[in-house]
Structure formats: structure tokens, C-alpha cells
PDB file of C-alpha atoms in Angstrom:
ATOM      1  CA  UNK A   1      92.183  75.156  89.347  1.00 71.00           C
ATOM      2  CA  UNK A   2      90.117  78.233  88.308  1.00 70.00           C
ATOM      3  CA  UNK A   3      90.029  79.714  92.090  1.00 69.00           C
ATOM      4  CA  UNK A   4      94.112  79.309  91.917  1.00 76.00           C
ATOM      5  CA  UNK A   5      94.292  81.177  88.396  1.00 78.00           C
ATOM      6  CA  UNK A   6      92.002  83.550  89.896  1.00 74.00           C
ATOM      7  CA  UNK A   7      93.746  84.098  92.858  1.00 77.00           C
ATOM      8  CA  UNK A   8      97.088  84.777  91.092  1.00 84.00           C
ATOM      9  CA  UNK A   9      95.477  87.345  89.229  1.00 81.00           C
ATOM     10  CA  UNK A  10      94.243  89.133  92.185  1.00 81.00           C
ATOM     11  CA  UNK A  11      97.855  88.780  93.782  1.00 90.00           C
ATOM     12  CA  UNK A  12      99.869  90.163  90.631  1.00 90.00           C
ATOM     13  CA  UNK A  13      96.883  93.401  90.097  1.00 85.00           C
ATOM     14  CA  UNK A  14      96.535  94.116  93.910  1.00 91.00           C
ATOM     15  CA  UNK A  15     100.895  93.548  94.233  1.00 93.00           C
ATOM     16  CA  UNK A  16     100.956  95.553  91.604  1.00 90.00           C
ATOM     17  CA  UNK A  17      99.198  98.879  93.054  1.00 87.00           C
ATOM     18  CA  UNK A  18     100.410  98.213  96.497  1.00 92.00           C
ATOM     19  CA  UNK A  19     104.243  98.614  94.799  1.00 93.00           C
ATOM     20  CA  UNK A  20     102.698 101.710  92.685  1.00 90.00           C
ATOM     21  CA  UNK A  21     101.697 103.396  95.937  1.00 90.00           C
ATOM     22  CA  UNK A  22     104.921 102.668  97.656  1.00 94.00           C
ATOM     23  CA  UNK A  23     107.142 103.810  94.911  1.00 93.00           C
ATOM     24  CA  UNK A  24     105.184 107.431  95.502  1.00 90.00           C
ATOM     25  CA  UNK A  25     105.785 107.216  98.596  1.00 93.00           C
ATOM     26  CA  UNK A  26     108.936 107.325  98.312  1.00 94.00           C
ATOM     27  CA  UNK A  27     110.397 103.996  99.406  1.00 96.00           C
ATOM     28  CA  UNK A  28     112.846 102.114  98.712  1.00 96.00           C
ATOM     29  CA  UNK A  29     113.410  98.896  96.922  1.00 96.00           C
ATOM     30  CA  UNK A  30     112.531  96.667 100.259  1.00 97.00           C
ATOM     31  CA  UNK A  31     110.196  98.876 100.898  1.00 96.00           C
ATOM     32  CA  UNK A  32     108.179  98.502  97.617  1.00 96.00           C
ATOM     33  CA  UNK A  33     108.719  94.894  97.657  1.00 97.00           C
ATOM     34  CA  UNK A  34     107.087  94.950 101.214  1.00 96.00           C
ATOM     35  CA  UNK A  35     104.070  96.945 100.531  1.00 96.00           C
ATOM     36  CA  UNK A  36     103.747  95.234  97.078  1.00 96.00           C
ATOM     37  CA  UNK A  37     103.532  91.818  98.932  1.00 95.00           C
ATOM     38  CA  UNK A  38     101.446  93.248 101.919  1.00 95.00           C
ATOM     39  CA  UNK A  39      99.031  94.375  99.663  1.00 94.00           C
ATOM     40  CA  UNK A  40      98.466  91.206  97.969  1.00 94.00           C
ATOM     41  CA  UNK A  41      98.507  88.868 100.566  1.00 95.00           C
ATOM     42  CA  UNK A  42      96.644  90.540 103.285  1.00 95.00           C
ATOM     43  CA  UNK A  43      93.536  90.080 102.540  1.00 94.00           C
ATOM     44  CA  UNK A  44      93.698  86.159 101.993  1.00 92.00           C
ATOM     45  CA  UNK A  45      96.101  85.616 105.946  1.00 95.00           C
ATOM     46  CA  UNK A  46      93.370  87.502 106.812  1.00 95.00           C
ATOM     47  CA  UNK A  47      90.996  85.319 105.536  1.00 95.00           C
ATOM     48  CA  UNK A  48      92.444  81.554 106.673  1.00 95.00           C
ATOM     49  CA  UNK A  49      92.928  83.177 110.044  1.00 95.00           C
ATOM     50  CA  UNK A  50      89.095  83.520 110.731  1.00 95.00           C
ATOM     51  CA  UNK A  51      88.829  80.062 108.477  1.00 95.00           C
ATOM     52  CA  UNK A  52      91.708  78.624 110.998  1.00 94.00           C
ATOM     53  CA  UNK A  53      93.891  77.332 108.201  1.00 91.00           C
ATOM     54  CA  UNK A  54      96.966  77.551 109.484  1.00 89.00           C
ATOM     55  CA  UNK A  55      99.614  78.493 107.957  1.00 90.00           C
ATOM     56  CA  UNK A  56      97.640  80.662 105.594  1.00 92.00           C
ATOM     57  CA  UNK A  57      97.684  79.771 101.896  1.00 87.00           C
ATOM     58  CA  UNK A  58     100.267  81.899 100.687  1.00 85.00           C
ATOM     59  CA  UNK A  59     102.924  81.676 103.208  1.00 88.00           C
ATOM     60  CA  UNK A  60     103.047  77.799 102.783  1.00 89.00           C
ATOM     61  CA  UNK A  61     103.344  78.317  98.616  1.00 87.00           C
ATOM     62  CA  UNK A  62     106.153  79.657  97.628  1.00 90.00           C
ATOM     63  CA  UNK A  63     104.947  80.949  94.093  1.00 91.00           C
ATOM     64  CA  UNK A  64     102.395  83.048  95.287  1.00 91.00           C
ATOM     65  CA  UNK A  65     105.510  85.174  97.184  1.00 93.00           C
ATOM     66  CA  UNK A  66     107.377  84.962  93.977  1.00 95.00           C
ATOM     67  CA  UNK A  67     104.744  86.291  92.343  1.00 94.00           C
ATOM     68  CA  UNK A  68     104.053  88.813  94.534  1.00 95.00           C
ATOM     69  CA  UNK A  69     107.772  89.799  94.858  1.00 96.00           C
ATOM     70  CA  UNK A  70     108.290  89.860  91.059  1.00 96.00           C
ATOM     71  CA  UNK A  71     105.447  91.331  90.286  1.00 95.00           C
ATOM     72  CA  UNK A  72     106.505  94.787  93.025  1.00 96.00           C
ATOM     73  CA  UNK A  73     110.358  94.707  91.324  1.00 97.00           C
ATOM     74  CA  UNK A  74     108.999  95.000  88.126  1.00 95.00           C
ATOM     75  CA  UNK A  75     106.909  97.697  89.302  1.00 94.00           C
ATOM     76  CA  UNK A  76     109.653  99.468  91.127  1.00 95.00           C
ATOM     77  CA  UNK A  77     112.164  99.475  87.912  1.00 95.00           C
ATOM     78  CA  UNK A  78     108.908 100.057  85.510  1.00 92.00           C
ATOM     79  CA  UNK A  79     107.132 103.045  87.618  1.00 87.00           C
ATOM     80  CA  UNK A  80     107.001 105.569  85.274  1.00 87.00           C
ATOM     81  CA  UNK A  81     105.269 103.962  82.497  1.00 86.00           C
ATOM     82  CA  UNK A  82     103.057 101.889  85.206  1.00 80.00           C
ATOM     83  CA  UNK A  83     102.274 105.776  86.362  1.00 76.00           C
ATOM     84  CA  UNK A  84     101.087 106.749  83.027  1.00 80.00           C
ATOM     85  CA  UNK A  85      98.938 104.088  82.558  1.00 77.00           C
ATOM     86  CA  UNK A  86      96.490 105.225  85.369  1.00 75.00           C
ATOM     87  CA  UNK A  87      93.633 103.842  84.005  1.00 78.00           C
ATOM     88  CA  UNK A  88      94.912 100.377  83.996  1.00 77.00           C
ATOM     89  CA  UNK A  89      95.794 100.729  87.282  1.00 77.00           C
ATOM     90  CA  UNK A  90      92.809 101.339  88.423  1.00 82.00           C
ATOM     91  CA  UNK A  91      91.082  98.780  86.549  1.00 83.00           C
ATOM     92  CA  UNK A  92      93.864  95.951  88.165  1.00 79.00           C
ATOM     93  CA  UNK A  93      92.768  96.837  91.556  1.00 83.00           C
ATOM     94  CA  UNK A  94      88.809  96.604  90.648  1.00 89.00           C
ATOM     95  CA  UNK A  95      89.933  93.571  89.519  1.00 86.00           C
ATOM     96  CA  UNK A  96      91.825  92.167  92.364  1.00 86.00           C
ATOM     97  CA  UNK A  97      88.773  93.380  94.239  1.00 92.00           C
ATOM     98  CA  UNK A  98      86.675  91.459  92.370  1.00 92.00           C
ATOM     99  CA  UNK A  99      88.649  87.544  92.401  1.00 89.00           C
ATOM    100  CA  UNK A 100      89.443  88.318  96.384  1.00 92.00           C
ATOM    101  CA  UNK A 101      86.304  89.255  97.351  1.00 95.00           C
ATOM    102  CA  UNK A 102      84.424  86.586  95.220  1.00 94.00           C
ATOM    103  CA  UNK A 103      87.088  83.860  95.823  1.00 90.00           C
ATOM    104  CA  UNK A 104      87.326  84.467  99.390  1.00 93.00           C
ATOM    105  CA  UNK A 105      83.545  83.850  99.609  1.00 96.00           C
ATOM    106  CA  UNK A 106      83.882  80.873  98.028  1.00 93.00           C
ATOM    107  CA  UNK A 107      86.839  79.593 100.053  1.00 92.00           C
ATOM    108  CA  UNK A 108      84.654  80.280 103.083  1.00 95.00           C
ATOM    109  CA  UNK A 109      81.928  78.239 101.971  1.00 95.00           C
ATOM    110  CA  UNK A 110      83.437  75.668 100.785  1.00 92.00           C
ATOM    111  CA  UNK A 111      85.706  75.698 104.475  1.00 93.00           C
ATOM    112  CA  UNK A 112      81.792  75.334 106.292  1.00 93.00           C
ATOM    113  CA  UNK A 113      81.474  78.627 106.845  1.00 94.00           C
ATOM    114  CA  UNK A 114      77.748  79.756 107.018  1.00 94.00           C
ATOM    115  CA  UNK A 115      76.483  82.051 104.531  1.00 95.00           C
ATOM    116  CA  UNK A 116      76.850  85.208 106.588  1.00 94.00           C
ATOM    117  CA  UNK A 117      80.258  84.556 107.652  1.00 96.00           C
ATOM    118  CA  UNK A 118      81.147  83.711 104.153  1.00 96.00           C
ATOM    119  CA  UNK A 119      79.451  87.322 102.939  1.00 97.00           C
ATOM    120  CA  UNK A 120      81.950  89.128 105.467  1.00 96.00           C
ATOM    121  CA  UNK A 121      84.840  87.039 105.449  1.00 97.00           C
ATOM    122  CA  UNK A 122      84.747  87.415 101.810  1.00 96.00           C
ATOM    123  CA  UNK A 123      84.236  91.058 101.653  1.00 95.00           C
ATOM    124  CA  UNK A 124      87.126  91.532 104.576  1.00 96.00           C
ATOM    125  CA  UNK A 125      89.343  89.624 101.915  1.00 95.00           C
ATOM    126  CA  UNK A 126      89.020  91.911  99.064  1.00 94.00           C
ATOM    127  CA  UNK A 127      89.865  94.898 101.117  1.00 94.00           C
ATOM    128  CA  UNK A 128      92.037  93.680 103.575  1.00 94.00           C
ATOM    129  CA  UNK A 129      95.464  94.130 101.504  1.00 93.00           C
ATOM    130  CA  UNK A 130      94.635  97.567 100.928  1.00 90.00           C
ATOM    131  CA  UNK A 131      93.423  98.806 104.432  1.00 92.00           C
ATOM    132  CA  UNK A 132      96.874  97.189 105.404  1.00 94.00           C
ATOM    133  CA  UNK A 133      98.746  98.884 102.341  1.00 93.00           C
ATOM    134  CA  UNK A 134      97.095 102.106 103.323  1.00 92.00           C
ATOM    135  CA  UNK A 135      97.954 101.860 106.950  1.00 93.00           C
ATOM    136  CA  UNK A 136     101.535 100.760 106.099  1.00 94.00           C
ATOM    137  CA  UNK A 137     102.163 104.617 104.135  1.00 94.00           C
ATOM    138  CA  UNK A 138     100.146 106.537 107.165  1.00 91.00           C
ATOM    139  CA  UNK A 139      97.082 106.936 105.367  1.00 90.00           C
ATOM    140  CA  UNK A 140      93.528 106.748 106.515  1.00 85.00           C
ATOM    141  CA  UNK A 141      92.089 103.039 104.335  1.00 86.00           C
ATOM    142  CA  UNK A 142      90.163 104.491 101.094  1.00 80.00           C
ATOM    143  CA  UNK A 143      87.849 102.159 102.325  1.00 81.00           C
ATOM    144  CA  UNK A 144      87.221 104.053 105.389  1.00 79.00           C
ATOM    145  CA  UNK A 145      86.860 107.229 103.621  1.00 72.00           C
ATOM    146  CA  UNK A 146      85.536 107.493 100.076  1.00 66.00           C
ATOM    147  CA  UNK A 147      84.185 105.714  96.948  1.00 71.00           C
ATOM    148  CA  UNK A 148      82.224 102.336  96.721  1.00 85.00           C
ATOM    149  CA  UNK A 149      84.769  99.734  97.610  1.00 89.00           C
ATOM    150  CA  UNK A 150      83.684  97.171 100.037  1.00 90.00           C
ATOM    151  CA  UNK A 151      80.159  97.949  98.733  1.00 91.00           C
ATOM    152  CA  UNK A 152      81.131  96.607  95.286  1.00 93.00           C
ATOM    153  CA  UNK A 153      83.555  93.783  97.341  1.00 94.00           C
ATOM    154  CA  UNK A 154      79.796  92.774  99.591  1.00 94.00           C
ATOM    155  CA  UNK A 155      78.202  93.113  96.357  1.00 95.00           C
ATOM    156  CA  UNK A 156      80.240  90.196  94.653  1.00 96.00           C
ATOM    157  CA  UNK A 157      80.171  88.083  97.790  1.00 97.00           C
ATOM    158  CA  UNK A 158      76.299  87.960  98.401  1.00 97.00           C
ATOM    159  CA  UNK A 159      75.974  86.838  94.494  1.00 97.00           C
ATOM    160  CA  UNK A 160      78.408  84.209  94.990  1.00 96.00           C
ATOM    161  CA  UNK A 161      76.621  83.120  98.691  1.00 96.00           C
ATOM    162  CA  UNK A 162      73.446  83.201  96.389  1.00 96.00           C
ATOM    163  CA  UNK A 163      74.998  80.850  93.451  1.00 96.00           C
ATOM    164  CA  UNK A 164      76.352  78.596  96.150  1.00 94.00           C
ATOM    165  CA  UNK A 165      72.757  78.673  97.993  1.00 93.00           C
ATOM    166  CA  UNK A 166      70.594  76.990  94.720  1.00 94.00           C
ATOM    167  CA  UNK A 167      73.380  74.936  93.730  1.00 92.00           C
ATOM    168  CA  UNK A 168      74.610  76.796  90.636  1.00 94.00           C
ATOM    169  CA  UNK A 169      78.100  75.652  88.959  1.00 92.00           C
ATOM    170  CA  UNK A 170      80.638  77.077  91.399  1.00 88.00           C
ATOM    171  CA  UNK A 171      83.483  78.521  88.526  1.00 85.00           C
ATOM    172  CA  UNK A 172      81.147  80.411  86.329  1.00 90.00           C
ATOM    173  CA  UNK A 173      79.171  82.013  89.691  1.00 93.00           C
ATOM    174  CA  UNK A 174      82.900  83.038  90.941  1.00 90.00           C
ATOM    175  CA  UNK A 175      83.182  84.682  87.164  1.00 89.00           C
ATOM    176  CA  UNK A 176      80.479  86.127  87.118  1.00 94.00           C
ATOM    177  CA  UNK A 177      80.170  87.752  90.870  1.00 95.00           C
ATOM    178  CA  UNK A 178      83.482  89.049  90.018  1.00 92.00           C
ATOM    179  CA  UNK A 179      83.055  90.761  86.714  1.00 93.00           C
ATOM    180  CA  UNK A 180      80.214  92.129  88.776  1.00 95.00           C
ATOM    181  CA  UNK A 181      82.656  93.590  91.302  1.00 95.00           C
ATOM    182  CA  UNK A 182      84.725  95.394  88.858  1.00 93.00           C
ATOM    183  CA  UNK A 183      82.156  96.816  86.983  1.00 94.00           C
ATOM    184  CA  UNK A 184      80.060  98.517  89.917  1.00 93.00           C
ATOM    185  CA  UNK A 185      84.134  99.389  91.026  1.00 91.00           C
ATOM    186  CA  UNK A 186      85.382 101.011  87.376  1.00 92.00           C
ATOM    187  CA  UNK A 187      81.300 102.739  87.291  1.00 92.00           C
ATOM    188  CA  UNK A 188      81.461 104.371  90.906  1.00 89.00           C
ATOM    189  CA  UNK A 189      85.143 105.692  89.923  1.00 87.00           C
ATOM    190  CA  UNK A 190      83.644 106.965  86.254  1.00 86.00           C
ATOM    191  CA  UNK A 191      80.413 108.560  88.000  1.00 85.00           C
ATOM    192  CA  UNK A 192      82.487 109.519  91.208  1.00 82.00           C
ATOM    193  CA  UNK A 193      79.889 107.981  93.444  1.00 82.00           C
ATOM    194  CA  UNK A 194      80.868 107.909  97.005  1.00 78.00           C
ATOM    195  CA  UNK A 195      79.197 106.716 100.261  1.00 75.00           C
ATOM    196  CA  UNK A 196      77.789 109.293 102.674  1.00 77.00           C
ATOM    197  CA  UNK A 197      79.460 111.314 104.752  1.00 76.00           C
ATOM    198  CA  UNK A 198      78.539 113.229 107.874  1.00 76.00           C
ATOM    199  CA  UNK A 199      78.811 116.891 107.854  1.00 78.00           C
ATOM    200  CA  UNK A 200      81.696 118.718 109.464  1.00 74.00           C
ATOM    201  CA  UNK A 201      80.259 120.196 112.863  1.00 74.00           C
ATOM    202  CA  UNK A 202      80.110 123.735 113.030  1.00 67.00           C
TER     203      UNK A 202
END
């Protein structure tokens, strides 16, 4: 039950600024609804296709589409006060980050995945939706290109392969690693730490 709530979280903060990055992209209604839903699912098809659960999770429950969907029209009639609240934005992704990346791990493990598969798999699932979401508009994935992101995603994921490895309670770990997520996530945007990058050659 917690990993569902969780999840549904993740799906309406990670729909929610998928839609937000469509709607300045200029798209149109399907179009929103499209990246909104790409963006929130991706990472977790992603995931069950590596796990081999087929069909993936949330194309064989209808309310996490619905969600998903709702979640991107509200967005779309909504966008100018969702624009203006650009710090809450930001902290909804971080936190979709954060339950993806924590409850994919724990998904993995729990599917007999081995620790280092988990660690990745669980990682790939945090960022997945927005590598896709990025691709969809022509843009090079943020991941690819600046800030801690799949750092803080890894991050979450080793803490939760930890918890898992000396038995701890499985919900409060998945809390925990999470909360972890989005605060290394919301501190790299407030110190404007980025990875390293190579020089341009001359």
C-alpha cells in the first residue's frame, strides 16, 4: 500500500512538469496530455521491462493513466498560475525523483533483482520519464547535461539497497531514501551545483 501511494505521487508531480514543459512548448491539448503521461510513466515501463513484467504496471491499471491524464489537463487549463509557482514545481519533480528512484529500487528487489541491478534499475526509473519528456520537445535530457539528478536518484537507491541488505523495515527505508533524494535535489538547485564538464576544445 505505501509503494502504491508513493507511486501516485511520483506520477501526479512528474505528470505534472512533463505537462508544464509541454504547455511552453507550445503544444497542444493532446500534446500536453502526451508528454504529461510520458513523463510519468516512463520511467516505471522502463523499469518492468528490464524486471520482465509484462504488461508494465501502469498500462494494465487504469487509474494510474487517469491520473496521469487528469493531472496534464489540469495543468494545461491551470498553466499560468502552475508557471508562477516555480518553486513548487521544482520541488514536485525532486519529489517524483525521489518515490521513482527509491520505489523502483525496491520493486527490483523485491522482483529478485540483485543489489546492483536494483541500484541502476532504480536510478534509470527516476530519470527515465524525463530523458523521454526531454527527448519528446528536442532537447538534450537535463540529465545528460547539468545539475545533480541521477546522482541524487543513485543516491536514494543505494540507501534503500542498503536498508533492504540488514533487513531494516522496508516502508520507512523507502521514506527515508526518498526524502533523501529530494533534499540533495532542492540543495544542488539552491547551491547550483552541477557535475563536471569537459572544456570546450580550442
Amino acid at each position: 500500500m505505501l509503494l502504491t501511494a508513493l507511486e501516485f505521487v511520483g506520477l501526479v508531480a512528474f505528470a505534472a512538469s512533463g505537462a508544464l514543459a509541454a504547455v511552453r512548448a507550445r503544444l497542444d491539448v493532446f500534446g500536453v496530455v502526451v508528454v504529461g503521461l510520458t513523463t510519468a510513466v516512463g520511467g516505471g515501463v522502463i523499469r518492468d521491462v528490464l524486471l520482465g513484467i509484462h504488461p508494465p504496471t501502469t498500462l494494465r491499471n487504469w487509474p494510474y493513466l487517469a491520473v496521469c491524464a487528469g493531472t496534464a489537463l489540469a495543468v494545461f487549463v491551470f498553466h499560468p498560475q502552475v508557471a508562477r509557482l516555480r518553486r513548487g514545481v521544482l520541488l514536485a519533480d525532486a519529489l517524483g525523483l525521489g518515490v521513482f528512484a527509491t520505489a523502483g529500487t525496491t520493486i527490483a528487489l523485491n522482483a529478485g533483482a540483485t543489489v546492483y541491478a536494483a541500484c541502476l534499475i532504480g536510478m534509470t526509473t527516476g530519470i527515465g520519464g524525463g530523458a523521454v519528456r526531454d527527448l519528446l520537445l528536442r532537447e538534450i535530457p537535463l540529465v545528460l547535461r547539468k545539475e545533480i539528478y541521477a546522482v541524487a536518484a543513485l543516491a536514494g537507491s543505494v540507501l534503500v539497497a542498503v536498508g533492504h541488505a540488514v533487513q531494516l523495515p522496508e516502508g520507512p527505508v523507502t521514506v527515508v531514501a526518498a526524502a533523501v533524494v529530494v533534499s540533495v535535489r532542492m540543495v544542488a538547485l539552491w547551491r547550483r551545483w552541477n557535475a563536471p564538464v569537459a572544456r570546450a576544445p580550442e
